[in-house]
mmCIF file of C-alpha atoms in Angstrom:
data_model
loop_
_atom_site.group_PDB
_atom_site.id
_atom_site.type_symbol
_atom_site.label_atom_id
_atom_site.label_comp_id
_atom_site.label_asym_id
_atom_site.label_seq_id
_atom_site.Cartn_x
_atom_site.Cartn_y
_atom_site.Cartn_z
ATOM 1 C CA MET Z 1 -8.707 -13.346 -29.847
ATOM 2 C CA ALA Z 2 -9.764 -15.680 -27.272
ATOM 3 C CA ASN Z 3 -8.257 -15.299 -24.279
ATOM 4 C CA PRO Z 4 -8.042 -19.108 -22.637
ATOM 5 C CA TRP Z 5 -6.739 -17.167 -19.248
ATOM 6 C CA SER Z 6 -10.119 -14.601 -19.077
ATOM 7 C CA LEU Z 7 -10.613 -16.034 -15.559
ATOM 8 C CA TYR Z 8 -7.724 -14.410 -13.989
ATOM 9 C CA GLN Z 9 -8.379 -10.858 -15.488
ATOM 10 C CA ALA Z 10 -10.652 -10.124 -12.790
ATOM 11 C CA GLN Z 11 -8.388 -8.407 -9.740
ATOM 12 C CA PRO Z 12 -9.805 -9.592 -6.243
ATOM 13 C CA SER Z 13 -8.887 -6.300 -4.474
ATOM 14 C CA PHE Z 14 -8.963 -2.766 -4.721
ATOM 15 C CA VAL Z 15 -6.463 -0.179 -5.496
ATOM 16 C CA LEU Z 16 -5.886 3.512 -5.236
ATOM 17 C CA GLY Z 17 -5.860 6.175 -7.693
ATOM 18 C CA PHE Z 18 -4.681 9.503 -8.541
ATOM 19 C CA HIS Z 19 -6.138 12.133 -10.451
ATOM 20 C CA GLY Z 20 -4.430 15.631 -10.700
ATOM 21 C CA THR Z 21 -7.193 18.513 -11.997
ATOM 22 C CA GLU Z 22 -8.440 21.494 -10.995
ATOM 23 C CA GLU Z 23 -8.974 22.462 -7.244
ATOM 24 C CA SER Z 24 -12.850 22.727 -8.439
ATOM 25 C CA VAL Z 25 -13.062 19.637 -9.765
ATOM 26 C CA VAL Z 26 -11.632 18.069 -6.994
ATOM 27 C CA GLN Z 27 -14.098 19.513 -4.943
ATOM 28 C CA GLU Z 28 -16.731 18.830 -6.821
ATOM 29 C CA VAL Z 29 -16.340 15.024 -7.285
ATOM 30 C CA VAL Z 30 -15.492 14.365 -3.329
ATOM 31 C CA SER Z 31 -19.129 16.565 -2.205
ATOM 32 C CA SER Z 32 -20.645 13.750 -4.832
ATOM 33 C CA LYS Z 33 -21.938 17.340 -6.519
ATOM 34 C CA LYS Z 34 -20.139 15.579 -9.843
ATOM 35 C CA SER Z 35 -21.051 11.996 -10.247
ATOM 36 C CA HIS Z 36 -17.149 10.734 -11.527
ATOM 37 C CA LEU Z 37 -14.245 12.887 -13.824
ATOM 38 C CA LYS Z 38 -14.700 13.705 -17.414
ATOM 39 C CA LYS Z 39 -13.459 10.864 -19.526
ATOM 40 C CA SER Z 40 -10.278 11.505 -21.255
ATOM 41 C CA ALA Z 41 -11.630 10.404 -25.390
ATOM 42 C CA GLY Z 42 -8.443 12.340 -26.899
ATOM 43 C CA ARG Z 43 -6.393 10.583 -29.929
ATOM 44 C CA PHE Z 44 -2.883 9.988 -27.850
ATOM 45 C CA GLU Z 45 -5.185 9.052 -24.249
ATOM 46 C CA TRP Z 46 -2.182 5.852 -24.409
ATOM 47 C CA LEU Z 47 -4.498 3.157 -23.061
ATOM 48 C CA GLY Z 48 -7.874 3.768 -24.620
ATOM 49 C CA HIS Z 49 -10.331 6.152 -23.898
ATOM 50 C CA GLY Z 50 -11.340 6.502 -19.922
ATOM 51 C CA ILE Z 51 -10.644 8.008 -16.629
ATOM 52 C CA TYR Z 52 -6.893 7.821 -16.315
ATOM 53 C CA PHE Z 53 -5.679 7.640 -12.530
ATOM 54 C CA TRP Z 54 -1.691 7.246 -10.925
ATOM 55 C CA GLU Z 55 -2.444 3.872 -9.005
ATOM 56 C CA ASN Z 56 -0.855 4.590 -5.522
ATOM 57 C CA ASP Z 57 0.770 7.828 -6.258
ATOM 58 C CA PRO Z 58 -0.576 10.979 -4.794
ATOM 59 C CA GLN Z 59 2.368 13.121 -5.706
ATOM 60 C CA ARG Z 60 2.758 11.857 -9.483
ATOM 61 C CA GLY Z 61 -0.833 13.151 -10.176
ATOM 62 C CA LEU Z 62 -0.302 16.892 -8.383
ATOM 63 C CA GLU Z 63 3.160 17.060 -10.537
ATOM 64 C CA TRP Z 64 1.086 15.978 -13.494
ATOM 65 C CA ALA Z 65 -1.686 18.686 -12.176
ATOM 66 C CA GLU Z 66 1.111 21.452 -11.660
ATOM 67 C CA THR Z 67 3.378 21.547 -15.041
ATOM 68 C CA GLY Z 68 2.256 17.947 -17.016
ATOM 69 C CA ASN Z 69 -1.298 18.783 -18.518
ATOM 70 C CA PRO Z 70 -0.181 19.425 -22.263
ATOM 71 C CA LYS Z 71 -4.481 20.173 -23.268
ATOM 72 C CA LYS Z 72 -4.362 23.407 -20.709
ATOM 73 C CA PRO Z 73 -2.989 24.677 -17.847
ATOM 74 C CA ILE Z 74 -4.243 23.700 -14.511
ATOM 75 C CA ALA Z 75 -4.880 27.488 -12.620
ATOM 76 C CA ALA Z 76 -5.347 25.836 -9.026
ATOM 77 C CA PRO Z 77 -3.817 22.573 -9.500
ATOM 78 C CA ALA Z 78 -5.130 19.897 -6.877
ATOM 79 C CA VAL Z 79 -5.354 16.098 -6.740
ATOM 80 C CA VAL Z 80 -8.162 13.532 -5.686
ATOM 81 C CA GLY Z 81 -8.023 9.974 -4.838
ATOM 82 C CA ALA Z 82 -10.714 7.191 -5.962
ATOM 83 C CA ILE Z 83 -10.767 3.830 -4.484
ATOM 84 C CA ILE Z 84 -10.940 1.582 -7.824
ATOM 85 C CA ASP Z 85 -12.124 -2.297 -8.307
ATOM 86 C CA LEU Z 86 -10.640 -2.460 -11.393
ATOM 87 C CA GLY Z 87 -13.419 -5.209 -12.570
ATOM 88 C CA ARG Z 88 -12.520 -7.012 -15.670
ATOM 89 C CA CYS Z 89 -8.955 -5.729 -15.907
ATOM 90 C CA LEU Z 90 -6.784 -5.173 -19.532
ATOM 91 C CA ASP Z 91 -3.422 -5.526 -17.073
ATOM 92 C CA LEU Z 92 -0.532 -4.897 -19.251
ATOM 93 C CA THR Z 93 1.656 -6.113 -16.723
ATOM 94 C CA THR Z 94 0.699 -9.838 -17.826
ATOM 95 C CA ARG Z 95 1.434 -11.769 -20.935
ATOM 96 C CA THR Z 96 -1.991 -12.339 -21.194
ATOM 97 C CA GLY Z 97 -2.989 -8.655 -21.103
ATOM 98 C CA LEU Z 98 -0.067 -7.849 -23.701
ATOM 99 C CA ASP Z 99 -1.119 -10.842 -26.185
ATOM 100 C CA GLU Z 100 -4.452 -9.589 -26.810
ATOM 101 C CA VAL Z 101 -3.607 -6.039 -27.717
ATOM 102 C CA LYS Z 102 -0.373 -6.923 -30.013
ATOM 103 C CA ALA Z 103 -3.224 -9.560 -31.448
ATOM 104 C CA ALA Z 104 -5.308 -5.782 -31.890
ATOM 105 C CA TYR Z 105 -2.539 -4.523 -33.121
ATOM 106 C CA GLU Z 106 -2.355 -6.963 -36.164
ATOM 107 C CA LEU Z 107 -5.909 -6.862 -36.916
ATOM 108 C CA LEU Z 108 -5.370 -3.097 -37.427
ATOM 109 C CA ALA Z 109 -2.458 -2.999 -39.032
ATOM 110 C CA SER Z 110 -4.264 -5.180 -41.777
ATOM 111 C CA SER Z 111 -7.525 -3.461 -41.394
ATOM 112 C CA TYR Z 112 -5.265 -0.152 -42.792
ATOM 113 C CA LYS Z 113 -3.089 -2.274 -45.532
ATOM 114 C CA ALA Z 114 -6.339 -3.513 -47.001
ATOM 115 C CA LEU Z 115 -7.457 0.250 -47.244
ATOM 116 C CA GLY Z 116 -3.987 1.243 -48.303
ATOM 117 C CA ARG Z 117 -3.519 3.238 -45.361
ATOM 118 C CA GLU Z 118 -0.739 4.446 -42.672
ATOM 119 C CA LEU Z 119 -0.937 3.610 -39.285
ATOM 120 C CA PRO Z 120 -0.614 6.486 -36.982
ATOM 121 C CA VAL Z 121 2.668 6.661 -34.939
ATOM 122 C CA ASN Z 122 3.616 7.332 -31.624
ATOM 123 C CA SER Z 123 5.465 10.774 -31.274
ATOM 124 C CA GLY Z 124 6.589 13.355 -29.038
ATOM 125 C CA GLY Z 125 10.045 12.547 -27.680
ATOM 126 C CA LYS Z 126 12.430 9.882 -26.048
ATOM 127 C CA ASP Z 127 8.576 8.607 -23.548
ATOM 128 C CA GLN Z 128 6.474 8.845 -26.754
ATOM 129 C CA PHE Z 129 3.660 11.128 -24.808
ATOM 130 C CA LYS Z 130 1.397 11.446 -27.810
ATOM 131 C CA ARG Z 131 0.537 7.725 -28.122
ATOM 132 C CA GLU Z 132 -1.353 7.538 -31.180
ATOM 133 C CA LEU Z 133 -0.933 4.219 -32.455
ATOM 134 C CA ASP Z 134 -1.261 3.003 -29.273
ATOM 135 C CA CYS Z 135 -4.860 4.507 -28.638
ATOM 136 C CA GLN Z 136 -5.780 2.908 -31.686
ATOM 137 C CA VAL Z 137 -5.045 -0.014 -30.882
ATOM 138 C CA VAL Z 138 -6.629 -0.706 -27.519
ATOM 139 C CA GLN Z 139 -9.652 1.514 -28.675
ATOM 140 C CA ALA Z 140 -9.753 -1.976 -32.317
ATOM 141 C CA LEU Z 141 -9.669 -4.140 -29.298
ATOM 142 C CA HIS Z 142 -12.619 -2.925 -27.300
ATOM 143 C CA ARG Z 143 -14.585 -2.795 -30.115
ATOM 144 C CA TYR Z 144 -13.785 -6.169 -31.374
ATOM 145 C CA ARG Z 145 -14.410 -7.648 -28.041
ATOM 146 C CA HIS Z 146 -17.922 -5.740 -28.471
ATOM 147 C CA ASP Z 147 -18.536 -7.333 -31.967
ATOM 148 C CA ASN Z 148 -17.400 -10.794 -30.772
ATOM 149 C CA ALA Z 149 -19.478 -10.873 -27.723
ATOM 150 C CA GLN Z 150 -16.763 -10.682 -25.171
ATOM 151 C CA PRO Z 151 -17.550 -9.023 -22.427
ATOM 152 C CA PRO Z 152 -16.245 -5.674 -21.891
ATOM 153 C CA TYR Z 153 -13.053 -4.559 -19.812
ATOM 154 C CA ASP Z 154 -13.936 -2.800 -16.637
ATOM 155 C CA SER Z 155 -10.310 -0.849 -16.769
ATOM 156 C CA VAL Z 156 -6.776 -0.765 -18.408
ATOM 157 C CA ARG Z 157 -4.337 -0.716 -16.453
ATOM 158 C CA SER Z 158 -0.049 -0.965 -17.845
ATOM 159 C CA PRO Z 159 3.846 0.358 -16.411
ATOM 160 C CA PHE Z 160 4.794 3.330 -18.158
ATOM 161 C CA PRO Z 161 8.446 4.168 -17.771
ATOM 162 C CA GLU Z 162 8.992 7.912 -18.193
ATOM 163 C CA ASP Z 163 12.045 10.876 -18.174
ATOM 164 C CA THR Z 164 15.524 10.283 -17.958
ATOM 165 C CA PRO Z 165 17.739 7.087 -15.731
ATOM 166 C CA LEU Z 166 17.164 7.166 -11.662
ATOM 167 C CA TYR Z 167 20.469 7.576 -11.758
ATOM 168 C CA THR Z 168 23.617 6.513 -14.175
ATOM 169 C CA GLY Z 169 23.585 3.279 -15.322
ATOM 170 C CA ALA Z 170 20.001 2.787 -14.186
ATOM 171 C CA GLY Z 171 17.102 0.904 -15.347
ATOM 172 C CA PHE Z 172 14.709 2.826 -13.245
ATOM 173 C CA ARG Z 173 13.144 5.776 -14.570
ATOM 174 C CA LEU Z 174 13.229 8.798 -12.374
ATOM 175 C CA LYS Z 175 8.985 9.247 -13.503
ATOM 176 C CA ASN Z 176 7.868 5.353 -13.606
ATOM 177 C CA HIS Z 177 4.959 4.775 -13.223
ATOM 178 C CA VAL Z 178 1.541 2.315 -13.289
ATOM 179 C CA GLN Z 179 -1.174 4.316 -15.048
ATOM 180 C CA ILE Z 180 -4.973 2.611 -15.089
ATOM 181 C CA ALA Z 181 -7.961 3.880 -17.545
ATOM 182 C CA VAL Z 182 -11.262 3.431 -15.849
ATOM 183 C CA LEU Z 183 -14.116 2.683 -18.893
ATOM 184 C CA ASN Z 184 -16.759 1.209 -16.619
ATOM 185 C CA PRO Z 185 -16.874 4.415 -14.033
ATOM 186 C CA ASP Z 186 -18.950 1.382 -11.692
ATOM 187 C CA CYS Z 187 -15.911 0.356 -10.881
ATOM 188 C CA ILE Z 188 -14.942 4.214 -8.587
ATOM 189 C CA LYS Z 189 -16.517 3.654 -5.894
ATOM 190 C CA GLY Z 190 -15.723 6.553 -3.827
ATOM 191 C CA TYR Z 191 -13.602 10.247 -4.073
ATOM 192 C CA PHE Z 192 -11.486 11.472 -1.598
ATOM 193 C CA HIS Z 193 -9.188 13.884 -0.528
ATOM 194 C CA PRO Z 194 -5.402 12.612 -0.235
ATOM 195 C CA ILE Z 195 -3.916 13.250 3.239
ATOM 196 C CA GLN Z 196 -1.031 14.535 3.555
ATOM 197 C CA LYS Z 197 1.643 13.659 6.799
#
């Protein structure tokens, strides 16, 4: 899984990310009472284990806090913004990133086969929001890089087509978004309250 294009995995600018959560958590991270948001480390985290953000989309972050959290309803939904340096990014909008994830899948599949076990599957309706297979693949990729002395990724970034078509015949979906999983909390340069106008 050596990557001849690794020079281009460092992202050259900051992005804004938005995270839906409890109002009390927003207050704690914005006031620095808490240094960072909690990393998601469940088995369905489609970009692997990290701190999840919607890229440039505070509305989507707030919607998720209001209605989308399957783990636990949020009593006082709010959204917090973050200034993120993606650093060394596994970017699944690039061929290089996709090729690396595919290679990780092939290694994982051969390991499961050698053990006589079935691979986990993605499930959860048409959007397959329970991404157990994808989580395992991304985590396997990180382990492979660690075991082979390759530099770790700081973040993972990917588009996610979600929900129904935006209009009849559309290739766009109602809730399309780009999601970021920050693996290295040092990439988060600050938190802020989004401004509504």
